[in-house]
Coordinates of C-alpha atoms in Angstrom, one line a residue:
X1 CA 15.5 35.8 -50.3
X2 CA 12.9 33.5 -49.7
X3 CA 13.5 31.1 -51.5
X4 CA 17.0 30.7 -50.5
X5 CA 15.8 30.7 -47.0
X6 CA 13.4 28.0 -47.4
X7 CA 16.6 25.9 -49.5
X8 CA 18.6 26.0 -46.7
X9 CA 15.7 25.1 -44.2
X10 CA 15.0 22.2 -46.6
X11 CA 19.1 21.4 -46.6
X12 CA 19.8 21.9 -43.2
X13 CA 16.6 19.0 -42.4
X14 CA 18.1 16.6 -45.2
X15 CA 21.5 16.7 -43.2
X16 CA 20.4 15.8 -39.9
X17 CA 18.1 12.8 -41.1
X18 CA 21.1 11.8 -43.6
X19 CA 23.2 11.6 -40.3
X20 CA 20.3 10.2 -37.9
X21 CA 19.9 7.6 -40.6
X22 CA 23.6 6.8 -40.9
X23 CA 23.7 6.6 -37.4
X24 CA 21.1 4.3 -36.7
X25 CA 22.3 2.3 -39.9
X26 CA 25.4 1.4 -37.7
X27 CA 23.8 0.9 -34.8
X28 CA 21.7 -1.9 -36.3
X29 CA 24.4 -3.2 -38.1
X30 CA 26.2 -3.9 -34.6
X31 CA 23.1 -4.9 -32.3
X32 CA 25.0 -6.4 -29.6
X33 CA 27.1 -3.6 -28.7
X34 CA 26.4 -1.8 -25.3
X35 CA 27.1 1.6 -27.7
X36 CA 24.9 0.9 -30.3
X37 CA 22.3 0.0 -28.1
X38 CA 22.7 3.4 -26.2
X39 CA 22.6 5.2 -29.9
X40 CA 19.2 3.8 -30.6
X41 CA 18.0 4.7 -27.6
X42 CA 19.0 8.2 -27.8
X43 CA 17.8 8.7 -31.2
X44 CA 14.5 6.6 -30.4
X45 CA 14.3 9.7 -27.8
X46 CA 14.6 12.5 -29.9
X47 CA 11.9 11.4 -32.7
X48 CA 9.6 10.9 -29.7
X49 CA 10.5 13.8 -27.3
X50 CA 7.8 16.0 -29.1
X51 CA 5.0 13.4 -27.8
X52 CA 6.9 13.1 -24.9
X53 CA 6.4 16.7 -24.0
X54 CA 3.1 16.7 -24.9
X55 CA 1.6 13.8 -23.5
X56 CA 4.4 12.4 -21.1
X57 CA 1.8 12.1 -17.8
X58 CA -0.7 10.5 -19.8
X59 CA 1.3 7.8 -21.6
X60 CA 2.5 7.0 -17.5
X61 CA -0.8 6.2 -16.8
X62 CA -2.3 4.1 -19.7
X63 CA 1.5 2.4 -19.4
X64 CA 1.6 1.6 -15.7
X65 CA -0.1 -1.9 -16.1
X66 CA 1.0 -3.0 -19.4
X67 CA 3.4 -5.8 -20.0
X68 CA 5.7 -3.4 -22.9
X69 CA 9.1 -4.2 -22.9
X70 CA 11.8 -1.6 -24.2
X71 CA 14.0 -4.3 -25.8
X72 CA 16.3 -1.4 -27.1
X73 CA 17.7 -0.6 -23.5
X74 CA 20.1 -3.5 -21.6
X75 CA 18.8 -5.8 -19.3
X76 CA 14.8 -4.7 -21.5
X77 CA 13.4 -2.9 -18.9
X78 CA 9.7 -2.5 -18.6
X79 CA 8.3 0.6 -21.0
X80 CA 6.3 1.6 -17.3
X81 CA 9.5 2.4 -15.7
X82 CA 11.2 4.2 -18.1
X83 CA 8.3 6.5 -19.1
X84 CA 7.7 7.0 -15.0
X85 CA 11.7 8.4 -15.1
X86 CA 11.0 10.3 -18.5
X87 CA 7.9 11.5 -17.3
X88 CA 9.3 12.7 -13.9
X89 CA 12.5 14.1 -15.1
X90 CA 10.4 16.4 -17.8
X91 CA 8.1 17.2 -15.3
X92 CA 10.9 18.8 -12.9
X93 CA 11.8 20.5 -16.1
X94 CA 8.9 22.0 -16.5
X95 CA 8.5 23.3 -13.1
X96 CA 11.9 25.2 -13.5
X97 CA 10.3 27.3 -16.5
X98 CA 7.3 28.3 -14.7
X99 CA 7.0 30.1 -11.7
X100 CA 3.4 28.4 -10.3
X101 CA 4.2 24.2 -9.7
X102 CA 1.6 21.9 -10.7
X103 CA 3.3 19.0 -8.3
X104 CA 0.8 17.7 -5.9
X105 CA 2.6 17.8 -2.6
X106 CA 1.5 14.8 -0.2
X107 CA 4.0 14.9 2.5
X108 CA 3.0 12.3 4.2
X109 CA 3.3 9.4 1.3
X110 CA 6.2 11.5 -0.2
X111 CA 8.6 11.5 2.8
X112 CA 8.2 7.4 3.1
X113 CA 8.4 6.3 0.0
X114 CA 12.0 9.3 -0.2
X115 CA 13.3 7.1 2.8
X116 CA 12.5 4.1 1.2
X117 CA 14.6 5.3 -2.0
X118 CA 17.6 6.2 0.7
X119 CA 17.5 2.5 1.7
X120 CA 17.9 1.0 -1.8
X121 CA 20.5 3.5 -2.7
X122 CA 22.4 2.2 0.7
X123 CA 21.8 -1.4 0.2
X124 CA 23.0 -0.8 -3.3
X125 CA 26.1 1.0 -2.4
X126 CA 27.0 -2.2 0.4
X127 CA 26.0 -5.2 -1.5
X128 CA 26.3 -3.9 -4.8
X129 CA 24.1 -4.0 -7.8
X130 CA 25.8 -6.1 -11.0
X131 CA 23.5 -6.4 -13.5
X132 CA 23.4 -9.9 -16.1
X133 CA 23.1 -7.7 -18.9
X134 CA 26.4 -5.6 -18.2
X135 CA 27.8 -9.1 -18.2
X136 CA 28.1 -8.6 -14.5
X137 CA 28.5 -12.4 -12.5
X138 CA 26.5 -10.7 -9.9
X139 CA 22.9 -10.6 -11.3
X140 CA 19.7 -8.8 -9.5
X141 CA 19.7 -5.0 -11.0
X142 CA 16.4 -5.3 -12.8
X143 CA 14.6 -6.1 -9.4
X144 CA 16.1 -2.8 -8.2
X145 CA 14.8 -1.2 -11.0
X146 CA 11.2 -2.4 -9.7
X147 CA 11.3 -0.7 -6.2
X148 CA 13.1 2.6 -7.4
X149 CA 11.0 2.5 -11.0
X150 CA 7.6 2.6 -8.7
X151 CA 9.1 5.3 -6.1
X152 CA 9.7 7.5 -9.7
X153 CA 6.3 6.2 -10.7
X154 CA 4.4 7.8 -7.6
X155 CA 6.2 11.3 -8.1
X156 CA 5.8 11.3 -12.2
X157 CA 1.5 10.4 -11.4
X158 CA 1.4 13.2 -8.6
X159 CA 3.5 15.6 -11.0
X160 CA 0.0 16.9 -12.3
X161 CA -3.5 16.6 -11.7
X162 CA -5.5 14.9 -14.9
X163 CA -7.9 16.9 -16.4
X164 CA -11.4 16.2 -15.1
X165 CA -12.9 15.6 -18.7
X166 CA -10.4 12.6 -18.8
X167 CA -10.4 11.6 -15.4
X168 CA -13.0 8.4 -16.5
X169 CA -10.6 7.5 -19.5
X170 CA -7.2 7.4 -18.0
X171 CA -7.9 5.9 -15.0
X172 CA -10.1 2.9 -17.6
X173 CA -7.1 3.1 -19.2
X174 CA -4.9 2.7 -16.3
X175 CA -6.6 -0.8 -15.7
X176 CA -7.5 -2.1 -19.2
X177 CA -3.5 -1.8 -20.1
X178 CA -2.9 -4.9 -18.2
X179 CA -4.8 -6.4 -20.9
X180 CA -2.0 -6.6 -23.2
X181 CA -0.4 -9.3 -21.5
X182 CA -2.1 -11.7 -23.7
X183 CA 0.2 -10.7 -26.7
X184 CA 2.3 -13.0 -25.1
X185 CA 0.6 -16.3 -25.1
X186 CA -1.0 -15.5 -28.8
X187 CA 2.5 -14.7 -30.3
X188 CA 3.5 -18.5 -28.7
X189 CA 0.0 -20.0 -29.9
X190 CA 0.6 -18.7 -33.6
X191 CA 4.0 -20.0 -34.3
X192 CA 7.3 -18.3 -35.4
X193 CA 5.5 -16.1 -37.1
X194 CA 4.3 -13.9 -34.5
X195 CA 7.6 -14.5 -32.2
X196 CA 8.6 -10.8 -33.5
X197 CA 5.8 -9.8 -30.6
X198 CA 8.6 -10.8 -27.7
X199 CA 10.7 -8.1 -28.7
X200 CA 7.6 -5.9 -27.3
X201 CA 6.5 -8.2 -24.2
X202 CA 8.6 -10.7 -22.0
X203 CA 8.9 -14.2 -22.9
X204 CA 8.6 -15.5 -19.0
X205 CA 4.8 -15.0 -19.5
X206 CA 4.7 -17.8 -22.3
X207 CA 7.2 -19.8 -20.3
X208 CA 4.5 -21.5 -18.2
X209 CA 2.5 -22.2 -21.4
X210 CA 5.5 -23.8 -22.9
X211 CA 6.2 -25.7 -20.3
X212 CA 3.1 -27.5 -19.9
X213 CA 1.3 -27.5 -23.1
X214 CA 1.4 -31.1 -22.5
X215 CA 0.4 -31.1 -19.4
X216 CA -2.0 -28.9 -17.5
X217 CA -1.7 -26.1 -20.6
X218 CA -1.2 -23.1 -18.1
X219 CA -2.4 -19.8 -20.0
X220 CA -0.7 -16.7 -17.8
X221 CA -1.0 -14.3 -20.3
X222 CA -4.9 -14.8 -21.2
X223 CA -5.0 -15.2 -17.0
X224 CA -3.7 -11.7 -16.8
X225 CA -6.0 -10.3 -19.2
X226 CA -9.3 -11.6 -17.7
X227 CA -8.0 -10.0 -14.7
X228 CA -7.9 -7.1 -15.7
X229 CA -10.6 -7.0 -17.6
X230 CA -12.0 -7.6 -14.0
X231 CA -10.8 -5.0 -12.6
X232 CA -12.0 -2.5 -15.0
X233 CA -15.9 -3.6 -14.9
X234 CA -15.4 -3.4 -11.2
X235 CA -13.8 0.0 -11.4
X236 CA -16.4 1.1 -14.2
X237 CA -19.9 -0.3 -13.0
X238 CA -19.2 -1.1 -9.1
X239 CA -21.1 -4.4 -8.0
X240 CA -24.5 -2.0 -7.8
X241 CA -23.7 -1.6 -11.4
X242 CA -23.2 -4.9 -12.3
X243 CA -26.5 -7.1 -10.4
X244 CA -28.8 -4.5 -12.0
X245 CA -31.5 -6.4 -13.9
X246 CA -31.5 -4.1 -16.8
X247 CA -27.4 -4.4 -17.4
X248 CA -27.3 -7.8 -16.9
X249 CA -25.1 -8.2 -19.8
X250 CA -22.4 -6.6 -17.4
X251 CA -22.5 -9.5 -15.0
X252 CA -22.4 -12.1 -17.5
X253 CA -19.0 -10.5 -19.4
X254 CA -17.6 -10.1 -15.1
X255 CA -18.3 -13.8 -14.6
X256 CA -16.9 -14.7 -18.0
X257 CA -13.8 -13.1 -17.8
X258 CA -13.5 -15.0 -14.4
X259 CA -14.1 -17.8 -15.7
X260 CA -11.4 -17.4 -18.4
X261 CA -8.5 -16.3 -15.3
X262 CA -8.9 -19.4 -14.4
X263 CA -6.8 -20.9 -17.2
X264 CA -3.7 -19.7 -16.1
X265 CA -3.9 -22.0 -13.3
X266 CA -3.2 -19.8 -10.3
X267 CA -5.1 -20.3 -6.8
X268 CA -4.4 -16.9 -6.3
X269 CA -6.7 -15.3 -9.0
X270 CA -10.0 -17.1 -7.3
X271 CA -8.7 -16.0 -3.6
X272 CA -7.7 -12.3 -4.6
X273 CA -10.9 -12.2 -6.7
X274 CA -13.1 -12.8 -3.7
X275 CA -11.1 -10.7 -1.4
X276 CA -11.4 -7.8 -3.6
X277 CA -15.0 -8.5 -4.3
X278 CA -15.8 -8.4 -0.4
X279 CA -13.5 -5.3 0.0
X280 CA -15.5 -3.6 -3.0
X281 CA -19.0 -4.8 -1.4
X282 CA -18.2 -2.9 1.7
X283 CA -17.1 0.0 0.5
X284 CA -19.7 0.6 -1.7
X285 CA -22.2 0.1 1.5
X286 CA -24.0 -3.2 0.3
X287 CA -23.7 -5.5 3.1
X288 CA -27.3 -4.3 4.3
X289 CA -28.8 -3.9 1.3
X290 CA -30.7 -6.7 -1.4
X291 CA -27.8 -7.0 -3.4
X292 CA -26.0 -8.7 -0.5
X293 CA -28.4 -11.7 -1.3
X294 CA -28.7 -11.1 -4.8
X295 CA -24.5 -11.7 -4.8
X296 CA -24.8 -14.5 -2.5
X297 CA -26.5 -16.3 -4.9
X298 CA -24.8 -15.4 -8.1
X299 CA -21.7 -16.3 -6.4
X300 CA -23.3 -19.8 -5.2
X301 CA -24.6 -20.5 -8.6
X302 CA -21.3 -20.5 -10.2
X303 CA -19.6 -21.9 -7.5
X304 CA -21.9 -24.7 -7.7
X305 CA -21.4 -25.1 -11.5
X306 CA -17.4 -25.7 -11.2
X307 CA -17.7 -27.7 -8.3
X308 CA -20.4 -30.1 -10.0
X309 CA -18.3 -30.2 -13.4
X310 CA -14.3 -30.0 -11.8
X311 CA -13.4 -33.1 -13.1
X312 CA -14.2 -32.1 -16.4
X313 CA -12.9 -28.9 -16.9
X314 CA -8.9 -28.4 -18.2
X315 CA -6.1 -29.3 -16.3
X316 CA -5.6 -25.8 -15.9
X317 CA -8.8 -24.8 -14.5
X318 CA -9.0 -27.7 -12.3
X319 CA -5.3 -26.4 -10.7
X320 CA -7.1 -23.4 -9.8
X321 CA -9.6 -25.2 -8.1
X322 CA -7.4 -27.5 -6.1
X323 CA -7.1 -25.8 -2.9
X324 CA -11.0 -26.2 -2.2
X325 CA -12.2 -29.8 -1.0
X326 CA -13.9 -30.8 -4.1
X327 CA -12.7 -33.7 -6.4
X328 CA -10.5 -32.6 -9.0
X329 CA -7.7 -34.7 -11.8
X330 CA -4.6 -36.1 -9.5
X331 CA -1.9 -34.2 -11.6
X332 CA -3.7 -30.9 -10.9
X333 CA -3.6 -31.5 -7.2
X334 CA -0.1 -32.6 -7.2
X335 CA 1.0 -29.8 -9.2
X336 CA -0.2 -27.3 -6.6
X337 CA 0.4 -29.3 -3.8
X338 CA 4.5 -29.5 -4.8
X339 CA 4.6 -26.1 -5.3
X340 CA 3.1 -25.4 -1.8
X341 CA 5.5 -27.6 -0.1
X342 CA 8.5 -26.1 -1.5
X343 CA 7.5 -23.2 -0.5
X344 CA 6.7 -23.8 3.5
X345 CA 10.5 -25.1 3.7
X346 CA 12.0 -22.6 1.8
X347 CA 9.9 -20.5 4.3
X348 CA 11.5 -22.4 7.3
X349 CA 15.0 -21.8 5.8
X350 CA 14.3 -18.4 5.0
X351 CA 12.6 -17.4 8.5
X352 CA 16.3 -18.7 10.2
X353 CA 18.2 -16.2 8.1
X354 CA 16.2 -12.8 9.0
X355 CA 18.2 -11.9 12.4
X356 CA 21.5 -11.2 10.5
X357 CA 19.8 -8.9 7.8
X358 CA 17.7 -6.8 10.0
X359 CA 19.9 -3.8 10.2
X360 CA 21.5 -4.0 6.8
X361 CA 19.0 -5.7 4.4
X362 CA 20.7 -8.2 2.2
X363 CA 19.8 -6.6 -1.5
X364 CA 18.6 -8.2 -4.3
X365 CA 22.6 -8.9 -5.9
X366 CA 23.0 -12.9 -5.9
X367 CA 25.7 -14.7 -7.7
X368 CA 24.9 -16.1 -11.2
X369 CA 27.6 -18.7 -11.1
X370 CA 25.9 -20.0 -7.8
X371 CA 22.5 -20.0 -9.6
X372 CA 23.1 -22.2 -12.1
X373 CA 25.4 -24.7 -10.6
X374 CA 22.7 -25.0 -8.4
X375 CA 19.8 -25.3 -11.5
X376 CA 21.9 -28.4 -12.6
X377 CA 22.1 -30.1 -9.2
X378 CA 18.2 -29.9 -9.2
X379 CA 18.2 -31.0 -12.6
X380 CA 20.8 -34.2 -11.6
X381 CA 18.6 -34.7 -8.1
X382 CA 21.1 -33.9 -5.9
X383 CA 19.2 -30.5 -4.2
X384 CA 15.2 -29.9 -3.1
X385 CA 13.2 -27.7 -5.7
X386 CA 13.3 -24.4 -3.9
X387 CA 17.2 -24.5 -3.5
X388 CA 17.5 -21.9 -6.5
X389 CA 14.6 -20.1 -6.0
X390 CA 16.5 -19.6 -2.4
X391 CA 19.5 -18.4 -4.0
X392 CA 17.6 -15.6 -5.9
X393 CA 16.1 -14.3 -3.3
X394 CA 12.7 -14.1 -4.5
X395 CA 10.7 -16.0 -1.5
X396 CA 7.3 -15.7 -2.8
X397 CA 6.1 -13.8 0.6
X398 CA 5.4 -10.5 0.6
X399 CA 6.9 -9.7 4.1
X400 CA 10.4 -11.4 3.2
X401 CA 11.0 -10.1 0.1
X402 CA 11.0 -6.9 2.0
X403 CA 12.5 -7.4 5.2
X404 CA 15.5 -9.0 4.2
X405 CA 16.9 -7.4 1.3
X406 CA 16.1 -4.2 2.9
X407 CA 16.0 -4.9 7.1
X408 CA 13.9 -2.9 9.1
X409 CA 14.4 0.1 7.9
X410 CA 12.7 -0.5 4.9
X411 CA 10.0 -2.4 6.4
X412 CA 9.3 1.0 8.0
X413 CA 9.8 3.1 5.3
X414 CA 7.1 0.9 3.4
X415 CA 4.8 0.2 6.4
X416 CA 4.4 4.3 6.9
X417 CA 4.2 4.1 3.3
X418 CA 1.2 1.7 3.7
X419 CA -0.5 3.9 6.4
X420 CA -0.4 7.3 4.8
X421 CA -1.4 5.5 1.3
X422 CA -4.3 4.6 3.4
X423 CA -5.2 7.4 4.5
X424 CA -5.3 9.2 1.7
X425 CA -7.4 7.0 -0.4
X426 CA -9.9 7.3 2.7
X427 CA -10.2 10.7 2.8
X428 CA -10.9 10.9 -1.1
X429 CA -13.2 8.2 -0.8
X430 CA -15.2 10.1 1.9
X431 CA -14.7 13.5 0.4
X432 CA -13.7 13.6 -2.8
X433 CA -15.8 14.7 -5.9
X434 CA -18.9 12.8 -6.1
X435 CA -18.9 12.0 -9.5
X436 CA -15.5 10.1 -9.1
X437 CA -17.3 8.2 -6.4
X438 CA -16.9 5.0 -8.2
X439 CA -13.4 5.5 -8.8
X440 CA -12.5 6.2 -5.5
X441 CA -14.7 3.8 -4.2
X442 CA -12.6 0.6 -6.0
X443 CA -9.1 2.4 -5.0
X444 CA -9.4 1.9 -1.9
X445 CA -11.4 -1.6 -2.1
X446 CA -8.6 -2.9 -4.5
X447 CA -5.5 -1.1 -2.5
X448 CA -7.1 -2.8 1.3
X449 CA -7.5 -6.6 -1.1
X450 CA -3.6 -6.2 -2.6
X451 CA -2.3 -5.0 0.8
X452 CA -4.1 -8.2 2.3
X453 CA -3.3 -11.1 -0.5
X454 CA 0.1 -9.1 -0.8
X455 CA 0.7 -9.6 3.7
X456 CA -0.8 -12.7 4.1
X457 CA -0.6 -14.8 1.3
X458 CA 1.4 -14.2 -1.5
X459 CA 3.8 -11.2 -2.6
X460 CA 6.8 -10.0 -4.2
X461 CA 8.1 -6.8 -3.3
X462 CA 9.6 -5.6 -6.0
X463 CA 6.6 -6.3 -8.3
X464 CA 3.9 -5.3 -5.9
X465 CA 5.1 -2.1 -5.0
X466 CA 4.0 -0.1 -8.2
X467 CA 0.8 -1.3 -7.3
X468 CA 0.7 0.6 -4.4
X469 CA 2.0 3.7 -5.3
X470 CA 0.6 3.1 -8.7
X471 CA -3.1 3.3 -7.2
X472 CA -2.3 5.7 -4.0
X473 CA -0.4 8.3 -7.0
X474 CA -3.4 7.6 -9.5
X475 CA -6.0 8.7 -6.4
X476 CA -4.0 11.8 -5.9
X477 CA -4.2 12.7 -9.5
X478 CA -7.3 12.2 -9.9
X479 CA -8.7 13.9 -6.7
X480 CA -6.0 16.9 -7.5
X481 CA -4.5 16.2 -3.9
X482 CA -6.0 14.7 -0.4
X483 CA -10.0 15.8 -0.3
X484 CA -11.5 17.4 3.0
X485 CA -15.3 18.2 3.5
X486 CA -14.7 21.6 1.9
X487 CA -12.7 20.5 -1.7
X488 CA -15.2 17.5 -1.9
X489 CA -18.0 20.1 -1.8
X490 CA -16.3 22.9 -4.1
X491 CA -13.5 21.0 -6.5
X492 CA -10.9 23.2 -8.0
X493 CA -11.7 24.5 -11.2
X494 CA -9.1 22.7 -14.2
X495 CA -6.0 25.0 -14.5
X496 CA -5.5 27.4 -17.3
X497 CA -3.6 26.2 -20.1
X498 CA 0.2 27.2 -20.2

C-alpha cells in the first residue's frame, strides 16, 4: 500500500513539472507576447513562493537599493518594487491567519503617505496612465510605479519588526545592495560577452559610459557603488569610528571609495557627500569635540590634493570638480556648465506653468509621438536642449517634479509625510535601543542630507521617494515602532516563533 502510495506521489510530481516545463517551453518559444510573458511570471512565482514565504521581509530589505531589473515583467520593472508588493500582499495574508498582527502601526507616516497614494490613483484616473510597454502612445507608467512602488515599500518594511540578532546585517545590507549597480558598467567594459548582465540591471546606467568613452569616460555605475560603499562605512563605524588612530584602515577605504565616485562625473556626489558628512558630524555630537579638528584637516588634506593635481586627473573627475574655482580641462567645465544652463531655463519655463496644475497635478502620462519628434528637432538644431527633457516631465528639481504632476495636494500629502518621517527617526535616535545607536544615529543624518540635496538642489520625485520611506520604514523596523524614554530603556523582547 505503500509503495503504491509513494508511485503515485512520484507520478502525480512528474505531471505537474511535465506541464510546468511544457508551459514555459511555449512561453520562451514566443518571448514577445504580452501572455507569455505573464506565464513566466507566474510560474517564476510558484518555484519561488516557498522562499517568498519564508524570507519575503528580508529579501525587501537587502533589495531596496539594488539596481535588479525583473526583465520577465512589461515595461522591466525594478526587482525592489515588485518584492515591496509581494512582500506586502503576503504579509496581509498572514495577518488574516493569525489572530495577534505583527504590523507596526505609525499613524502619523501611514495616513500621509495613504493620501499621497489617493492622489496618484486620482491623477491617474484624469490624465491617464499608458504605458510604452503596453504599446500605449502615451508613455509615463513606470514613473508611477516609482511613487506607488515606495508607498507599498514603507507598509511591506513596517509589516514586521526584524529580529534584533539581524538588525546589524540587514540594515548593512540595506545599504551595501546599492553596490550592485556596477554590474552595469563592467558588463559594457567586458564586451558582448557579458551583455547577458542587462537582462538583470538597466542599460541607462551604461548609457553615460557609452556616450562619452571618448570623451570625459563618465563611470555611473562604479559612481554608484563607491557611494554606497560610503554610506555603509558611515552607517557601520560613524565618523568617531572612522578618525580613530588604531582603525585607520577605515578612513583610508572611506576616502578611497570617494575618491572613486568621482568618476561618474556628477557634482552632486561631492556636494551630497559633504552635506551628509556635516549632518552625520552633528548628530553624533562631534562639533565640540577633537575630532572636529582632526576632520577639518583630513578633509583639507585631500581637498588640497585634488585641487593641486585637477588638471591632471580624468575628464571625469575633473567634471566633478568643476563647480569649485580651481583650474580644471575646458571640456569638463563646459560639459557641466551646458547642462546647468539648460536647466535654469527649463526652470523658467517650467516655473510659468505651475498655476494651472495646482489643484489637479498634471501626472506623469506625456505623449511619445511628441517626444521624439521633438528628439529629432534637437538633433536637426531647430529646438534648445531641454525642449525634451520638458516634454517628459522630469525637471531635475525636487519641488517640481512634485508639485506639478501632483498640485498641492500632494505636496502636502508628502510635506506631512516629511514631518512625521522626521519625527520619528528623532525620537528613535533619542530613545531607541542603545546598541542601534549608530544606526539610528546615520538615519536620521542621511534622511535631514537627502531631504536637503533632494529641496534645494537636485531631486526627482519619483526616484527619491523610496528613499524616504525606504529609511523612515527601515527605522521603524528596526526600532520595532516609535521609541519613548521607557521602550528605549526596556526594548521588547523578539516575538515567539509562529
Amino acid at each position: 500500500m505503500d509503495a503504491s502510495v509513494s508511485n503515485l506521489r512520484t507520478a502525480l510530481v512528474y505531471a505537474v513539472v511535465v506541464i510546468i516545463s511544457l508551459g514555459f517551453g511555449f512561453a520562451v518559444a514566443t518571448p514577445q507576447s504580452l501572455l507569455s510573458l505573464a506565464s513566466v511570471s507566474l510560474m517564476l512565482l510558484v518555484l519561488c513562493l516557498p522562499i517568498l514565504l519564508r524570507w519575503h521581509h528580508a529579501l525587501v530589505i537587502c533589495c531596496w537599493n539594488a539596481v535588479f531589473i525583473c526583465f520577465f515583467l512589461p515595461g522591466k520593472p525594478p526587482l525592489w518594487a515588485v518584492l515591496a508588493g509581494l512582500s506586502l500582499g503576503l504579509a496581509v495574508v498572514t495577518r488574516t491567519l493569525r489572530a495577534k498582527s505583527e504590523f507596526l502601526h505609525v499613524r502619523s507616516v501611514a495616513l500621509p503617505l495613504l493620501l499621497l497614494a489617493a492622489v496618484v490613483v486620482v491623477t491617474i484616473s484624469v490624465r491617464g496612465i499608458g504605458g510604452r510597454a503596453f504599446g500605449s502612445e502615451l508613455w509615463g507608467a513606470k514613473r508611477y510605479l516609482g511613487v506607488l512602488g515606495a508607498i507599498l515599500g514603507y507598509f511591506a518594511l513596517t509589516a514586521q519588526a526584524i529580529p534584533r540578532k539581524q538588525v546589524e546585517l540587514m540594515v548593512s545590507l540595506y545599504f551595501l545592495s546599492g553596490m550592485t549597480a556596477v554590474m552595469s558598467d563592467l558588463a559594457f567594459a567586458f564586451g558582448p560577452g557579458f551583455y547577458f548582465l542587462f537582462l538583470f540591471v538597466p542599460t541607462e546606467l551604461a548609457v553615460a559610459q557609452a556616450s562619452t568613452q571618448d570623451t570625459l569616460m563618465r563611470l555611473t555605475g562604479i559612481a554608484w557603488m563607491a557611494q554606497a560603499g560610503n554610506w555603509f562605512m558611515l552607517m557601520r563605524y560613524g565618523i568617531r569610528g572612522m578618525l580613530e588612530v588604531r582603525h585607520m584602515w577605515r578612513a583610508v577605504v572611506f576616502v578611497a571609495l570617494f575618491l572613486v565616485g568621482l568618476f561618474g562625473g556628477f557634482r552632486s556626489s561631492i556636494i551630497l557627500m559633504c552635506i551628509l558628512f556635516a549632518t552625520q558630524f552633528w548628530f553624533e555630537g562631534l562639533l565640540r569635540t577633537k575630532w572636529f579638528p582632526i576632520a577639518v584637516v583630513t578633509g583639507l588634506l585631500v581637498g588640497s590634493v585634488l585641487i593641486g593635481y585637477a588638471e591632471k586627473l580624468p575628464l571625469s573627475v575633473q567634471r566633478s570638480l568643476s563647480f569649485l574655482p580651481i583650474d580644471v580641462h575646458p571640456t569638463a567645465r563646459q560639459d557641466a556648465l551646458g547642462t546647468l544652463d539648460w536647466r535654469l531655463q527649463m526652470w523658467r519655463v517650467v516655473i510659468q506653468e505651475v498655476p494651472q496644475y495646482l489643484l489637479l497635478g498634471k501626472g506623469y502620462t506625456f505623449s511619445s509621438t511628441d517626444y521624439l519628434l521633438v528628439q529629432e528637432s534637437i538633433r536637426r538644431g531647430m529646438f534648445t536642449l531641454y525642449e525634451d527633457t520638458l516634454v517628459s516631465g522630469n525637471y531635475h528639481n525636487g519641488i517640481l517634479t512634485l508639485l506639478v504632476p501632483f498640485g498641492l495636494a500632494g505636496t502636502f500629502a508628502f510635506a506631512a509625510f516629511a514631518w512625521a518621517g522626521w519625527r520619528v527617526l528623532h525620537r528613535n535616535y533619542h530613545y531607541g535601543p542603545p546598541e542601534f545607536r549608530h544606526i539610528n544615529t546615520f538615519l536620521i543624518a542621511f534622511f535631514a542630507a537627502r531631504m536637503i540635496f533632494y529641496l534645494a538642489l537636485y531631486g526627482q520625485f519619483d526616484l527619491d521617494l523610496m528613499v524616504f520611506t525606504g529609511v523612515v520604514g527601515l527605522s521603524i523596523s528596526v526600532n520595532r515602532g516609535v521609541c519613548s524614554p521607557a521602550s528605549g530603556a526596556a526594548p521588547k523582547p523578539d516575538p515567539a516563533p509562529a
